mmCIF file of N, CA and C in Angstrom:
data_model
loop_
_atom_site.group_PDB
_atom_site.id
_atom_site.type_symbol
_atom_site.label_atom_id
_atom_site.label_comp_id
_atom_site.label_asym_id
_atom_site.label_seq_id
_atom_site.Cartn_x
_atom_site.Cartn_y
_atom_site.Cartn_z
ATOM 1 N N UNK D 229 -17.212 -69.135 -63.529
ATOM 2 C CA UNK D 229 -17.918 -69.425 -62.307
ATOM 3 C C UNK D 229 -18.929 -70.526 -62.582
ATOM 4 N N UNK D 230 -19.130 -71.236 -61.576
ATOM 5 C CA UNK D 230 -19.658 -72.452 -61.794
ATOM 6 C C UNK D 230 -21.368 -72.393 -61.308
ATOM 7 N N UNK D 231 -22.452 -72.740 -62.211
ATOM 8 C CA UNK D 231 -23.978 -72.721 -61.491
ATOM 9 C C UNK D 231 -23.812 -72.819 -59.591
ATOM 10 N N UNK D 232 -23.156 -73.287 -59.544
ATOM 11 C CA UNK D 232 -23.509 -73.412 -57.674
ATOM 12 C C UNK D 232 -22.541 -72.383 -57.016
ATOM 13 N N UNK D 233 -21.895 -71.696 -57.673
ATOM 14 C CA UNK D 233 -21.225 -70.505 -56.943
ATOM 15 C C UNK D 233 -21.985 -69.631 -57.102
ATOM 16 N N UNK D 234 -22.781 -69.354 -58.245
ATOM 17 C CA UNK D 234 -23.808 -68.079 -58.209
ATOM 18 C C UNK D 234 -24.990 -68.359 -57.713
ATOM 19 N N UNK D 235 -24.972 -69.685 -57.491
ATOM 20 C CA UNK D 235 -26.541 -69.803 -55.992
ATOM 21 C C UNK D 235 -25.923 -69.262 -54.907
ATOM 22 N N UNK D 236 -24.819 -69.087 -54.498
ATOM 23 C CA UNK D 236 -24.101 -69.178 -53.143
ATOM 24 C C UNK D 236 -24.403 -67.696 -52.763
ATOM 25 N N UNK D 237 -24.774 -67.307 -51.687
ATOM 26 C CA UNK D 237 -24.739 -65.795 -51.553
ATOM 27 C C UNK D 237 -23.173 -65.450 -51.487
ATOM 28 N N UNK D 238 -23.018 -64.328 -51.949
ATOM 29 C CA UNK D 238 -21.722 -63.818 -51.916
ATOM 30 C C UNK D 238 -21.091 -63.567 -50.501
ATOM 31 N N UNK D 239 -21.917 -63.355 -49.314
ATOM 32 C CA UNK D 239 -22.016 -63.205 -47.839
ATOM 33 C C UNK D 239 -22.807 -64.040 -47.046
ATOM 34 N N UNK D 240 -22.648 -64.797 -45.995
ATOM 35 C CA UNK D 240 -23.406 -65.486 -45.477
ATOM 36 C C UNK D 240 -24.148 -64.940 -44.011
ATOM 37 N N UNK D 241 -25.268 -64.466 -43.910
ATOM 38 C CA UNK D 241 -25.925 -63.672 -43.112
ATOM 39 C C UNK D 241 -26.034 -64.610 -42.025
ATOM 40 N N UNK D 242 -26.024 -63.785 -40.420
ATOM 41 C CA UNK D 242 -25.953 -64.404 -39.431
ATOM 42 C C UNK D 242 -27.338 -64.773 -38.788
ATOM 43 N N UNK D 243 -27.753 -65.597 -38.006
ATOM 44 C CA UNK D 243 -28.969 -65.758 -37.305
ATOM 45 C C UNK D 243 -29.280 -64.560 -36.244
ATOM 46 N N UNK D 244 -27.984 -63.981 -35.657
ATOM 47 C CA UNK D 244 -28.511 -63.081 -34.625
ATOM 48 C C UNK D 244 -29.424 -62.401 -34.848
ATOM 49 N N UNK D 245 -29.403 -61.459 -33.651
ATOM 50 C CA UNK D 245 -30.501 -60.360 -33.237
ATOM 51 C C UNK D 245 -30.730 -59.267 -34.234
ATOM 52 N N UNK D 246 -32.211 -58.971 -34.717
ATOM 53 C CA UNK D 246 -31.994 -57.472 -35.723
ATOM 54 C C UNK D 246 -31.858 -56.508 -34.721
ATOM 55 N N UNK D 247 -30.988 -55.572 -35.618
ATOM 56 C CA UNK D 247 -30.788 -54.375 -34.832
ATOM 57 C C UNK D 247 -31.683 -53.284 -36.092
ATOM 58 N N UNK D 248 -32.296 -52.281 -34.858
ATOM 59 C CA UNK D 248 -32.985 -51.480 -35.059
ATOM 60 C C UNK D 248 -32.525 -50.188 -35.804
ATOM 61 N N UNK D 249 -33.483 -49.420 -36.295
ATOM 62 C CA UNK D 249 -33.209 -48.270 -37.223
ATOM 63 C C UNK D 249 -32.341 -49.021 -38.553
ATOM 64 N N UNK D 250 -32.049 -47.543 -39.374
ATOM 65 C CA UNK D 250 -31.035 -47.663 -40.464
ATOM 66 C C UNK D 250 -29.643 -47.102 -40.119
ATOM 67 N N UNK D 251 -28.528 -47.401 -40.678
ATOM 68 C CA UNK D 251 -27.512 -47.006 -40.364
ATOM 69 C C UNK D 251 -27.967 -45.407 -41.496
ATOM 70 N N UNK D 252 -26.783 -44.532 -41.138
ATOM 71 C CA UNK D 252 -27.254 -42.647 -41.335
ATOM 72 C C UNK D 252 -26.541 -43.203 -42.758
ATOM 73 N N UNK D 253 -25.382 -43.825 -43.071
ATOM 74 C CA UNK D 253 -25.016 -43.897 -43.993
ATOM 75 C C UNK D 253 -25.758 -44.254 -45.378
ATOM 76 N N UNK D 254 -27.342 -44.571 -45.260
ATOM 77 C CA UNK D 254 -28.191 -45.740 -45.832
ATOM 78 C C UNK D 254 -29.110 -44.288 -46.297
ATOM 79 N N UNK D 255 -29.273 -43.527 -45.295
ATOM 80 C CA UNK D 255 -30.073 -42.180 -45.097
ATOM 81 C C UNK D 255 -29.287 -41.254 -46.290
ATOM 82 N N UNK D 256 -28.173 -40.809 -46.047
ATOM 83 C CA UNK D 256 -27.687 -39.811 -47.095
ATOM 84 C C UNK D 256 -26.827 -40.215 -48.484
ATOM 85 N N UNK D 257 -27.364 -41.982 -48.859
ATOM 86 C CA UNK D 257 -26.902 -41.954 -49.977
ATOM 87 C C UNK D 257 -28.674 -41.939 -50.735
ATOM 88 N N UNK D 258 -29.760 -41.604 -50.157
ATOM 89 C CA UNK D 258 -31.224 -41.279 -51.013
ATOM 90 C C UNK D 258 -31.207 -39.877 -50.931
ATOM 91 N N UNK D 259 -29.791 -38.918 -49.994
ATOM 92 C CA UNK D 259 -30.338 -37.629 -50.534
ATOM 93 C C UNK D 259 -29.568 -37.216 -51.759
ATOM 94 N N UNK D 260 -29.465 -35.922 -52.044
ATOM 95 C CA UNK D 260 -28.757 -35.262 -52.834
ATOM 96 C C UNK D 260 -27.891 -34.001 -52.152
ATOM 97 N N UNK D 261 -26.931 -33.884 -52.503
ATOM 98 C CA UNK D 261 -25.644 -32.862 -52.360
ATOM 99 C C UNK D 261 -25.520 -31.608 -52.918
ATOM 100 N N UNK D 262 -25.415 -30.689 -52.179
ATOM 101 C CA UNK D 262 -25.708 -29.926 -51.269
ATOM 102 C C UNK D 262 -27.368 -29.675 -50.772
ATOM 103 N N UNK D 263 -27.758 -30.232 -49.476
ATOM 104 C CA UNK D 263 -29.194 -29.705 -49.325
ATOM 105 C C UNK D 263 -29.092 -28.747 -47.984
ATOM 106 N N UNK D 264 -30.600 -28.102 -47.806
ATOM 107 C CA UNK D 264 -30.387 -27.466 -46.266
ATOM 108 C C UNK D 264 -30.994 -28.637 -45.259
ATOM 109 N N UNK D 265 -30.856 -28.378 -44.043
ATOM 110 C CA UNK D 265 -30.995 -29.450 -43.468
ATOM 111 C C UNK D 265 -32.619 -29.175 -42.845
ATOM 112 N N UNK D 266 -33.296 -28.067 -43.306
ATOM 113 C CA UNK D 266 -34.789 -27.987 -43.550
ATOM 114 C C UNK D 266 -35.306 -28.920 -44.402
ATOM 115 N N UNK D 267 -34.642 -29.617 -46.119
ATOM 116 C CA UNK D 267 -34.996 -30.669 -46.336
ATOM 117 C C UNK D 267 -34.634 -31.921 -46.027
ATOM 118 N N UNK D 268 -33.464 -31.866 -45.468
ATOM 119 C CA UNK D 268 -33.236 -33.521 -44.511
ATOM 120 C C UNK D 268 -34.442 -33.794 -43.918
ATOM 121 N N UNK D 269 -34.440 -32.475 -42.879
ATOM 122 C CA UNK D 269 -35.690 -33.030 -41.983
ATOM 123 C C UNK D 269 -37.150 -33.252 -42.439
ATOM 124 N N UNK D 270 -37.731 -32.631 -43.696
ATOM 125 C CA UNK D 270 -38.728 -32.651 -44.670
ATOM 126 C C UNK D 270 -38.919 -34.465 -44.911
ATOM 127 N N UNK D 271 -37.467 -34.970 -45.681
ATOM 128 C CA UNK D 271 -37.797 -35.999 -46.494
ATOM 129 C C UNK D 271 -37.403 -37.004 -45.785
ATOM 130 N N UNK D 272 -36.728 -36.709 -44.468
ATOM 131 C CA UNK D 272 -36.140 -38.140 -43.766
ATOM 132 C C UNK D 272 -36.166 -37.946 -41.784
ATOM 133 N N UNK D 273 -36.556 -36.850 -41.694
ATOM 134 C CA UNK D 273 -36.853 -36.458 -40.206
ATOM 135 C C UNK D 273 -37.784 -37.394 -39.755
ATOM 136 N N UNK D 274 -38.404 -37.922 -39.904
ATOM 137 C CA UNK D 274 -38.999 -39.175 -39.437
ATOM 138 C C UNK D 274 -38.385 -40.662 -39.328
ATOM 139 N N UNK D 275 -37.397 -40.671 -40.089
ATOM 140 C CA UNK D 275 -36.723 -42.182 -40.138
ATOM 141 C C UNK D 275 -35.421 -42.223 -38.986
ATOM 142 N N UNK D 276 -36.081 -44.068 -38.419
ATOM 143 C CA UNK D 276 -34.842 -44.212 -37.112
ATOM 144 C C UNK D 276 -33.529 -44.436 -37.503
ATOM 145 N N UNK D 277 -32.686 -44.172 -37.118
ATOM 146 C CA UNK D 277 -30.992 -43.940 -37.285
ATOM 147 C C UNK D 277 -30.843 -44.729 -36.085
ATOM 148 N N UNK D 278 -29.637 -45.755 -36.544
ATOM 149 C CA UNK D 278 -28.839 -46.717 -35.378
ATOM 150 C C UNK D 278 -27.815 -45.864 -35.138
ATOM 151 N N UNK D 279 -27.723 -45.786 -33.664
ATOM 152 C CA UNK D 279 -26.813 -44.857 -32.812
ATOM 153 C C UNK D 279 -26.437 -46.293 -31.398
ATOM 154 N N UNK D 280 -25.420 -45.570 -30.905
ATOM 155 C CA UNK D 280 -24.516 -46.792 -29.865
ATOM 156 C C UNK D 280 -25.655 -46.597 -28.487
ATOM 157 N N UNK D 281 -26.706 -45.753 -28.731
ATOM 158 C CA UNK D 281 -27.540 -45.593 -27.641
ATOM 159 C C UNK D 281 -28.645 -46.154 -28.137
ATOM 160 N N UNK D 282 -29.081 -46.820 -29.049
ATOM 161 C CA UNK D 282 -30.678 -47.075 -29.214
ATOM 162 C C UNK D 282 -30.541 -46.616 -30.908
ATOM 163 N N UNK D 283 -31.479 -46.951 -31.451
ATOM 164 C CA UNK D 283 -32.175 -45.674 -32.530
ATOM 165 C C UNK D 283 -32.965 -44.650 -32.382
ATOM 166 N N UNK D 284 -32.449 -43.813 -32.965
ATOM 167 C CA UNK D 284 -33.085 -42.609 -32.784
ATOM 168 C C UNK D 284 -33.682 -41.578 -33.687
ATOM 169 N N UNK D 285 -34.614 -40.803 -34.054
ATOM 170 C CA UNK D 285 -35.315 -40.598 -35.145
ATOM 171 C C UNK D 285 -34.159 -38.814 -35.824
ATOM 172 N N UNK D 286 -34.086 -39.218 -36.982
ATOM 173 C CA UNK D 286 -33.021 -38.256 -37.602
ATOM 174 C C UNK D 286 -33.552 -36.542 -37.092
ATOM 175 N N UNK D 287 -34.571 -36.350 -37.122
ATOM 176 C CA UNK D 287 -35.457 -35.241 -36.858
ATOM 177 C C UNK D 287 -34.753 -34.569 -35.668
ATOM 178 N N UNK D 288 -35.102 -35.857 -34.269
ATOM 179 C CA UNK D 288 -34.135 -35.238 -32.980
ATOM 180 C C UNK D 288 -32.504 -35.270 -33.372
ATOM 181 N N UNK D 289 -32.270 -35.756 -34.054
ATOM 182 C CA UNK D 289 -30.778 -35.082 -34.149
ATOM 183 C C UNK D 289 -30.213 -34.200 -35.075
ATOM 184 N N UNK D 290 -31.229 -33.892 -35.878
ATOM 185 C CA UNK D 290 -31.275 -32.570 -36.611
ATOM 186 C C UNK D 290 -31.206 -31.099 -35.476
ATOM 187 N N UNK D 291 -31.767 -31.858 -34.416
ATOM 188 C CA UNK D 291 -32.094 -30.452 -33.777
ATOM 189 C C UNK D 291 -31.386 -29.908 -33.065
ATOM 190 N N UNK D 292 -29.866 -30.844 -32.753
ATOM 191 C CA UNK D 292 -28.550 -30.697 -32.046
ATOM 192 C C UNK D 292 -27.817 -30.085 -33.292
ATOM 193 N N UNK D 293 -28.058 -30.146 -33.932
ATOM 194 C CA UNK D 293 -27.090 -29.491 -34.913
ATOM 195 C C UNK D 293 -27.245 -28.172 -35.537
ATOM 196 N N UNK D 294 -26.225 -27.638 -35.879
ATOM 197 C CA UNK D 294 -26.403 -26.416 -35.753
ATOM 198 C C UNK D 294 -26.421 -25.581 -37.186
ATOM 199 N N UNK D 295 -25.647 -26.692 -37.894
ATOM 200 C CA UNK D 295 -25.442 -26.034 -39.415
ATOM 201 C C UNK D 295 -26.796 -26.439 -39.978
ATOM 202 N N UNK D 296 -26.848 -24.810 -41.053
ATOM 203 C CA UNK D 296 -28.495 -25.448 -41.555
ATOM 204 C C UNK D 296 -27.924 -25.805 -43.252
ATOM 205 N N UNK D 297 -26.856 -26.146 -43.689
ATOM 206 C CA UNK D 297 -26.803 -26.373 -44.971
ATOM 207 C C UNK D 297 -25.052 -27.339 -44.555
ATOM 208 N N UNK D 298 -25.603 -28.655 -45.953
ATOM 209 C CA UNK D 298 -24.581 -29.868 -45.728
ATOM 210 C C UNK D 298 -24.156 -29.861 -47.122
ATOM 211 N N UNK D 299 -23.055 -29.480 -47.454
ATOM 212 C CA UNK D 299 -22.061 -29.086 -49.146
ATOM 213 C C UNK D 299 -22.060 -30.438 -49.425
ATOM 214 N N UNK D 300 -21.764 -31.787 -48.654
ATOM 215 C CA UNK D 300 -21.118 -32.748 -48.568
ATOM 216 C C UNK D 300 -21.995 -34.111 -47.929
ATOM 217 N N UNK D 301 -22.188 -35.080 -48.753
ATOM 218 C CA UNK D 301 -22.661 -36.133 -47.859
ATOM 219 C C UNK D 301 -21.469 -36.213 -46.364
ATOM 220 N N UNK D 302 -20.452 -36.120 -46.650
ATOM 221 C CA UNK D 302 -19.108 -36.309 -45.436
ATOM 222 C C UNK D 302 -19.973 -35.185 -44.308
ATOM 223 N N UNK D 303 -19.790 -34.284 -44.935
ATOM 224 C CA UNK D 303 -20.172 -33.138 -43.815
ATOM 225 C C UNK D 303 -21.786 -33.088 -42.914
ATOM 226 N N UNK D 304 -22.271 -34.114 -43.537
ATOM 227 C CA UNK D 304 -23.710 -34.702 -43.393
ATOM 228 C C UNK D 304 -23.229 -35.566 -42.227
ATOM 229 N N UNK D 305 -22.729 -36.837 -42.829
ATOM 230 C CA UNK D 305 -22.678 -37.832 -41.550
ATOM 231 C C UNK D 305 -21.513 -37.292 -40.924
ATOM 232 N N UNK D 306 -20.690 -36.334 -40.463
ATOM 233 C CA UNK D 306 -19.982 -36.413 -39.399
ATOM 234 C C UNK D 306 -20.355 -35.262 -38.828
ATOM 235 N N UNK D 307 -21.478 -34.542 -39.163
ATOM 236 C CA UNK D 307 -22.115 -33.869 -38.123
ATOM 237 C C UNK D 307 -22.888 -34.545 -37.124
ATOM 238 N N UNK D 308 -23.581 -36.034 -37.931
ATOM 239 C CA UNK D 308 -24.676 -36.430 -37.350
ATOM 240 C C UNK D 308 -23.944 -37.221 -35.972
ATOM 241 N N UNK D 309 -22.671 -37.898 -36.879
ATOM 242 C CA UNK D 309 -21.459 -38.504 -36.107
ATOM 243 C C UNK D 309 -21.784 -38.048 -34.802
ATOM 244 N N UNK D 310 -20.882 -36.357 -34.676
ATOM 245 C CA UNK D 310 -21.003 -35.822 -33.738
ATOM 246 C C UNK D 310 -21.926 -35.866 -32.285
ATOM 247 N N UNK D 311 -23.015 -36.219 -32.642
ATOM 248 C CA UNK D 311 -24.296 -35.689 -31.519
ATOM 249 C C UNK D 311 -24.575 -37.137 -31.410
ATOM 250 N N UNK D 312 -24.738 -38.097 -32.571
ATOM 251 C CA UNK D 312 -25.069 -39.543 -31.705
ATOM 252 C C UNK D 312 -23.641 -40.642 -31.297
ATOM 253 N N UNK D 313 -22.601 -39.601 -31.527
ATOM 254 C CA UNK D 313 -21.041 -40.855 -31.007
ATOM 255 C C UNK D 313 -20.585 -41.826 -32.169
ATOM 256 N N UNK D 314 -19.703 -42.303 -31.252
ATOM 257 C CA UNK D 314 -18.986 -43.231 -32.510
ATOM 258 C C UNK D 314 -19.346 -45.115 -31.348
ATOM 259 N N UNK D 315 -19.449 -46.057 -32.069
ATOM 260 C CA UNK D 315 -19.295 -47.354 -31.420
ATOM 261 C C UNK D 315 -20.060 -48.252 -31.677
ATOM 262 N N UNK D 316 -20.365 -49.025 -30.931
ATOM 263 C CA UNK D 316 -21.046 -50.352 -31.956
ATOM 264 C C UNK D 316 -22.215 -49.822 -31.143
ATOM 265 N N UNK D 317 -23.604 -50.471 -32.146
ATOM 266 C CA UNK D 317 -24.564 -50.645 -32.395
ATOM 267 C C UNK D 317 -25.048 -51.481 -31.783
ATOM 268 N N UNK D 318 -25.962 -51.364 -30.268
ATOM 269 C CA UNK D 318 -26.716 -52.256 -29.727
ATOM 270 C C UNK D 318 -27.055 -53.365 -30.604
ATOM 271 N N UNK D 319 -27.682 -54.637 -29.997
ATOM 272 C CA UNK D 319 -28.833 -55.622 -30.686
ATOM 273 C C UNK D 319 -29.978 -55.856 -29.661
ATOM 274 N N UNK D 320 -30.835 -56.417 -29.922
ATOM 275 C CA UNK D 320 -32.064 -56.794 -29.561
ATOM 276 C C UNK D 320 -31.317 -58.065 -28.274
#
């Protein structure tokens, strides 16, 4: 590889609009496997999650859900899946 390919970003980022919150996926790779979802909401119930409606704070969608223990990061985000939908992500 040549000096000016490793200046090059590997991706070239767009000018658009930021979009708000974190994606959930960003959220449950800082937790650990298996937790109850008493510590989701402890260590991350405050942080906004991008949903096809807005962002929304993980806490309120802890509270649609019903299981209180996640074996599985999978079983984590496709609960969360569940209650905020599937689709693209507003922008500003």
């Amino acid at each position: 590889m040549s000096d000016d390919e490793e200046d090059e970003p590997a991706i070239e980022l767009g000018d658009g609009a930021d979009v708000e919150g974190v994606p959930i996926a960003q959220v449950s790779a800082r937790l650990m496997w298996g937790i109850e979802k008493s510590d989701v909401r402890r260590r991350e119930g405050d942080t906004a999650i991008r949903t096809p409606d807005g962002p929304r704070e993980l806490g309120e969608i802890l509270d649609e859900i019903d299981a209180v223990y996640f074996d599985r990061r999978q079983a984590f985000e496709s609960a969360v899946r569940d209650v905020i939908g599937h689709g693209p992500v507003p922008t500003e």
